Short mmCIF file of C-alpha atoms and ligand atoms in Angstrom, two decimals:
data_model
loop_
_atom_site.label_atom_id
_atom_site.label_comp_id
_atom_site.label_asym_id
_atom_site.label_seq_id
_atom_site.Cartn_x
_atom_site.Cartn_y
_atom_site.Cartn_z
CA MET A 1 -2.07 12.67 5.77
CA LYS A 2 -4.31 10.53 3.93
CA TYR A 3 -2.84 7.82 1.00
CA PHE A 4 -4.26 6.41 -2.20
CA ILE A 5 -1.84 4.26 -3.65
CA GLY A 6 -2.74 2.51 -7.00
CA ASN A 7 -1.23 -0.93 -7.55
CA TRP A 8 -1.28 -1.75 -11.12
CA LYS A 9 0.01 -5.41 -10.43
CA MET A 10 0.70 -7.05 -14.08
CA PHE A 11 -0.73 -3.93 -15.92
CA GLY A 12 0.80 -0.93 -18.07
CA VAL A 13 3.09 -0.41 -20.93
CA PRO A 14 4.67 3.12 -21.62
CA ASN A 15 1.78 4.89 -23.14
CA SER A 16 -0.24 3.66 -19.88
CA ILE A 17 1.26 6.83 -18.69
CA ASN A 18 -1.38 8.71 -19.82
CA ILE A 19 -3.57 7.47 -17.20
CA LEU A 20 -1.39 8.96 -14.79
CA ASN A 21 -1.28 12.40 -16.41
CA LYS A 22 -5.19 12.96 -16.00
CA ILE A 23 -4.99 11.80 -12.37
CA ASN A 24 -1.82 14.22 -11.67
CA SER A 25 -3.72 17.29 -13.41
CA TYR A 26 -6.79 16.70 -10.92
CA TYR A 27 -4.51 16.05 -7.99
CA SER A 28 -2.61 19.25 -8.58
CA LYS A 29 -6.08 21.47 -9.04
CA ASP A 30 -7.92 19.47 -6.28
CA LYS A 31 -8.47 21.96 -3.25
CA ASN A 32 -8.10 19.06 -0.92
CA ARG A 33 -4.76 18.05 -2.33
CA SER A 34 -2.59 19.09 0.69
CA LYS A 35 -4.69 16.38 2.65
CA TYR A 36 -3.59 13.40 0.73
CA ARG A 37 -0.98 11.69 -1.05
CA VAL A 38 -0.92 9.70 -4.33
CA ILE A 39 1.45 6.79 -5.13
CA ILE A 40 1.31 4.51 -7.90
CA THR A 41 3.16 1.51 -7.85
CA PRO A 42 3.46 0.23 -11.81
CA PRO A 43 5.51 -2.91 -13.03
CA TYR A 44 9.06 -3.06 -12.61
CA THR A 45 9.50 -2.31 -16.45
CA LEU A 46 7.52 1.40 -15.85
CA ILE A 47 9.08 2.72 -13.07
CA GLU A 48 12.28 4.59 -14.50
CA SER A 49 10.01 6.45 -16.86
CA TYR A 50 7.40 7.21 -14.70
CA ALA A 51 9.25 8.47 -11.84
CA LYS A 52 11.65 10.85 -14.09
CA HIS A 53 8.27 12.02 -15.70
CA PHE A 54 6.61 13.04 -12.25
CA LYS A 55 9.63 13.79 -10.78
CA ASN A 56 8.74 17.39 -9.62
CA LYS A 57 4.95 16.40 -9.56
CA LYS A 58 2.76 15.45 -7.23
CA ILE A 59 2.72 11.76 -8.16
CA SER A 60 5.06 9.38 -6.40
CA ILE A 61 6.39 6.37 -7.65
CA GLY A 62 6.73 2.83 -6.13
CA SER A 63 7.43 -0.92 -6.76
CA GLN A 64 5.68 -3.54 -6.23
CA ASN A 65 8.19 -5.95 -4.55
CA CYS A 66 11.47 -6.04 -4.00
CA TYR A 67 14.15 -8.66 -3.21
CA GLN A 68 15.45 -9.11 0.43
CA LYS A 69 19.26 -8.87 0.24
CA ASP A 70 22.45 -7.46 -1.69
CA TYR A 71 22.76 -4.71 -3.48
CA PHE A 72 23.46 -6.94 -6.94
CA SER A 73 24.00 -10.13 -7.19
CA SER A 74 23.34 -13.42 -9.19
CA ASN A 75 20.03 -14.31 -8.66
CA THR A 76 18.20 -14.39 -12.12
CA ALA A 77 15.11 -11.64 -12.08
CA ALA A 78 15.66 -10.64 -8.67
CA ILE A 79 15.87 -6.69 -8.23
CA SER A 80 17.01 -5.13 -5.11
CA PRO A 81 15.86 -1.96 -3.08
CA TYR A 82 18.78 0.12 -3.98
CA MET A 83 18.01 -0.75 -7.73
CA ILE A 84 14.65 0.60 -7.48
CA LYS A 85 15.70 3.51 -5.42
CA LYS A 86 18.38 4.67 -7.99
CA VAL A 87 15.68 4.61 -10.59
CA GLY A 88 13.69 7.16 -8.58
CA ALA A 89 11.05 4.99 -6.80
CA ARG A 90 10.23 6.38 -3.41
CA TYR A 91 7.86 3.43 -1.94
CA THR A 92 7.87 -0.04 -1.88
CA LEU A 93 5.18 -2.48 -1.36
CA ILE A 94 5.99 -5.60 0.44
CA GLY A 95 4.11 -8.68 1.76
CA HIS A 96 1.28 -8.49 -0.65
CA SER A 97 -0.84 -11.53 -0.90
CA ASP A 98 0.34 -12.25 -4.36
CA ASN A 99 3.36 -12.54 -3.20
CA ARG A 100 3.07 -14.19 -0.03
CA SER A 101 1.50 -16.92 -1.87
CA GLU A 102 4.13 -17.44 -4.11
CA GLY A 103 6.41 -18.30 -1.19
CA ASP A 104 7.62 -14.90 0.42
CA THR A 105 7.83 -15.92 4.36
CA ASN A 106 7.82 -13.74 7.31
CA GLU A 107 11.65 -14.55 7.71
CA MET A 108 11.63 -13.29 3.89
CA LEU A 109 9.32 -10.04 4.48
CA LYS A 110 11.23 -9.21 7.76
CA ALA A 111 14.40 -8.95 5.86
CA LYS A 112 12.78 -7.15 2.79
CA VAL A 113 11.38 -4.64 5.23
CA GLN A 114 14.69 -4.00 7.04
CA PHE A 115 16.89 -3.51 3.48
CA ALA A 116 14.15 -1.53 1.77
CA LEU A 117 14.43 0.72 4.67
CA LYS A 118 18.00 0.94 4.49
CA ASN A 119 17.99 2.06 1.31
CA ASN A 120 15.27 4.69 2.23
CA LEU A 121 12.25 3.36 0.79
CA ARG A 122 9.18 4.20 2.10
CA VAL A 123 7.90 0.78 3.23
CA VAL A 124 3.96 -0.15 2.46
CA PHE A 125 3.80 -3.71 4.36
CA CYS A 126 0.37 -5.71 3.46
CA ILE A 127 -1.19 -8.27 5.65
CA GLY A 128 -4.50 -9.60 5.54
CA GLU A 129 -6.72 -12.60 6.47
CA ASN A 130 -7.85 -15.62 4.01
CA LYS A 131 -11.08 -16.84 3.65
CA THR A 132 -10.80 -19.65 6.43
CA GLU A 133 -9.33 -17.57 9.17
CA LYS A 134 -12.35 -15.36 8.64
CA ARG A 135 -14.47 -18.14 9.07
CA ASN A 136 -12.75 -19.91 12.15
CA LYS A 137 -12.67 -16.19 13.56
CA LYS A 138 -9.09 -15.83 13.42
CA THR A 139 -8.84 -12.73 11.73
CA LEU A 140 -7.26 -10.89 14.66
CA SER A 141 -4.87 -13.24 15.83
CA ALA A 142 -3.50 -13.64 12.08
CA LEU A 143 -2.97 -9.71 11.62
CA LYS A 144 -1.40 -9.86 14.86
CA ARG A 145 1.07 -12.83 14.29
CA GLN A 146 1.58 -10.98 10.55
CA ILE A 147 2.96 -7.71 12.07
CA SER A 148 4.56 -8.76 15.01
CA LYS A 149 6.76 -11.88 13.04
CA VAL A 150 8.22 -8.72 10.69
CA LEU A 151 7.90 -5.46 12.01
CA GLU A 152 10.49 -4.65 15.04
CA LYS A 153 10.35 -1.64 17.00
CA LYS A 154 14.19 -0.70 15.68
CA PHE A 155 12.58 -0.08 12.30
CA ARG A 156 11.94 3.58 11.44
CA ILE A 157 8.40 3.98 11.97
CA SER A 158 7.89 7.38 9.65
CA ASN A 159 9.13 5.26 6.82
CA ILE A 160 6.11 2.68 7.48
CA ILE A 161 2.66 2.23 6.08
CA VAL A 162 0.44 -0.68 6.80
CA ALA A 163 -1.75 -1.64 4.20
CA TYR A 164 -4.53 -4.08 5.76
CA GLU A 165 -5.90 -5.92 2.57
CA PRO A 166 -8.39 -8.89 3.49
CA ILE A 167 -7.42 -11.78 0.83
CA TRP A 168 -11.00 -12.40 0.41
CA SER A 169 -12.23 -8.95 -0.34
CA ILE A 170 -8.93 -8.38 -2.89
CA GLY A 171 -10.99 -8.35 -6.71
CA THR A 172 -14.12 -9.96 -5.59
CA GLY A 173 -16.24 -6.98 -4.89
CA LYS A 174 -16.88 -7.86 -1.41
CA ILE A 175 -15.76 -5.75 1.78
CA PRO A 176 -15.72 -6.08 5.40
CA THR A 177 -18.69 -4.61 7.39
CA LYS A 178 -17.95 -1.52 9.02
CA ILE A 179 -18.12 -2.99 12.53
CA GLU A 180 -15.54 -5.69 11.21
CA LEU A 181 -13.52 -2.76 9.82
CA GLU A 182 -13.64 -0.65 12.76
CA ASN A 183 -12.61 -3.76 14.96
CA THR A 184 -9.75 -5.12 12.64
CA THR A 185 -8.24 -1.51 12.29
CA MET A 186 -8.27 -0.71 15.83
CA HIS A 187 -6.82 -4.01 16.50
CA ILE A 188 -3.80 -3.38 13.92
CA LYS A 189 -3.18 0.06 15.15
CA LYS A 190 -2.93 -1.45 18.91
CA VAL A 191 -0.59 -4.30 17.56
CA LEU A 192 1.78 -1.62 16.13
CA LYS A 193 1.39 0.68 18.98
CA ASN A 194 2.84 -2.18 21.30
CA ILE A 195 5.76 -2.46 18.66
CA PHE A 196 6.40 1.21 18.58
CA LYS A 197 6.34 2.59 21.55
CA GLY A 198 2.47 3.97 21.35
CA LYS A 199 2.94 5.16 17.99
CA SER A 200 1.25 3.70 15.26
CA PRO A 201 2.02 4.18 11.20
CA PRO A 202 -0.70 5.10 9.12
CA VAL A 203 -2.95 2.21 8.02
CA LEU A 204 -4.53 2.21 4.83
CA TYR A 205 -7.40 -0.26 3.77
CA GLY A 206 -7.09 -2.65 0.50
CA GLY A 207 -9.67 -4.83 -1.27
CA SER A 208 -12.32 -4.05 -3.57
CA VAL A 209 -12.32 -0.26 -3.02
CA ASP A 210 -14.04 1.86 -5.65
CA GLY A 211 -15.87 5.15 -6.11
CA ASN A 212 -19.21 3.79 -4.45
CA ASN A 213 -18.05 2.19 -1.47
CA VAL A 214 -15.22 4.60 -0.64
CA GLU A 215 -17.80 6.54 1.67
CA ILE A 216 -18.09 3.57 4.17
CA PHE A 217 -14.58 3.84 4.55
CA ARG A 218 -14.43 7.44 5.57
CA GLU A 219 -16.42 6.91 8.25
CA ILE A 220 -13.89 4.61 9.80
CA ARG A 221 -11.36 7.43 11.69
CA GLU A 222 -8.91 4.86 11.76
CA ILE A 223 -8.25 4.31 8.00
CA ASP A 224 -5.57 6.44 6.83
CA GLY A 225 -6.12 5.82 2.99
CA PHE A 226 -6.40 3.24 0.42
CA LEU A 227 -4.44 0.56 -1.33
CA ILE A 228 -6.49 0.09 -4.64
CA GLY A 229 -5.86 -2.12 -7.26
CA GLY A 230 -8.60 -2.67 -10.28
CA ALA A 231 -9.85 0.87 -9.97
CA SER A 232 -6.44 2.44 -10.19
CA LYS A 233 -6.19 1.23 -13.61
CA SER A 234 -8.55 3.59 -14.70
CA SER A 235 -8.08 7.52 -14.12
CA LYS A 236 -11.94 8.00 -13.85
CA LYS A 237 -12.15 5.35 -11.44
CA PHE A 238 -9.29 6.26 -9.34
CA ILE A 239 -10.50 10.06 -9.15
CA ASP A 240 -13.67 9.05 -8.11
CA ILE A 241 -12.41 7.39 -5.10
CA ILE A 242 -10.75 10.61 -4.11
CA LYS A 243 -13.68 12.94 -5.24
CA ASN A 244 -15.90 10.97 -3.17
CA TYR A 245 -13.94 10.49 -0.40
CA TYR A 246 -13.52 14.24 0.20
CA ARG A 247 -17.46 14.86 -0.91
P1 LIG B 301 -8.63 -4.69 -5.97
O1 LIG B 301 -8.53 -3.33 -5.46
O2 LIG B 301 -8.59 -4.83 -7.43
O3 LIG B 301 -9.32 -5.54 -4.74
O4 LIG B 301 -7.05 -4.96 -5.27
C1 LIG B 301 -6.89 -4.56 -4.04
C2 LIG B 301 -5.53 -5.20 -4.01
O5 LIG B 301 -4.64 -5.93 -4.14
C3 LIG B 301 -4.35 -3.75 -4.16
O6 LIG B 301 -2.77 -4.27 -3.63
#
């Protein structure tokens, strides 16, 4: 199974559902539709209405983050996985570099993953090296650290997806070379297999994915799909990625 996940970040108002309606109508007619899933993570403000709208349809809705503990609490602006699940989301991103840079530590991320899984959300756990780590050839060790500080063998593997997003690639139009991608994704799967008794959850790639470069990623067997930022805000660009992937 492949995954095409659109992360809207801070984008969208109720009317933006038109973008998803177009993606959904392409998806429902696509002859390849049994081979992949489409998930969109809109901002919290839109989760409930979008999840309701797509309840019996192909697209699933997720959140972009969640709080690490408590069903309810007195923490201003925090939103728990319980609240997210209750309004119809089925997935949540955890560990996106935007949130790591705002203070999400490995300890917090571990608690978030654990609590999201407990609330029956599927977790898309994001990892990725920064520019300095890449320059100093520390990519593999950085990725290994990010994974092993958070994921544990007792976590339910069938509800985990890992998204590899090199931070230097997000929103820059720069992507890793094919060789780099082969090495990093193989490494990530090896680290995951060490944790999960020889099995690996799906590993996605994210960072400047578009309809023009998606064919490069298609050649790398270890990549199980994509986490798409900018191009997920346009139905045409998002559909082009799927179309060109299966061409
Ligand atoms: P872009 O596709 O805009 O580079 O964003 C990737 C990303 O951060 C998705 O979570």
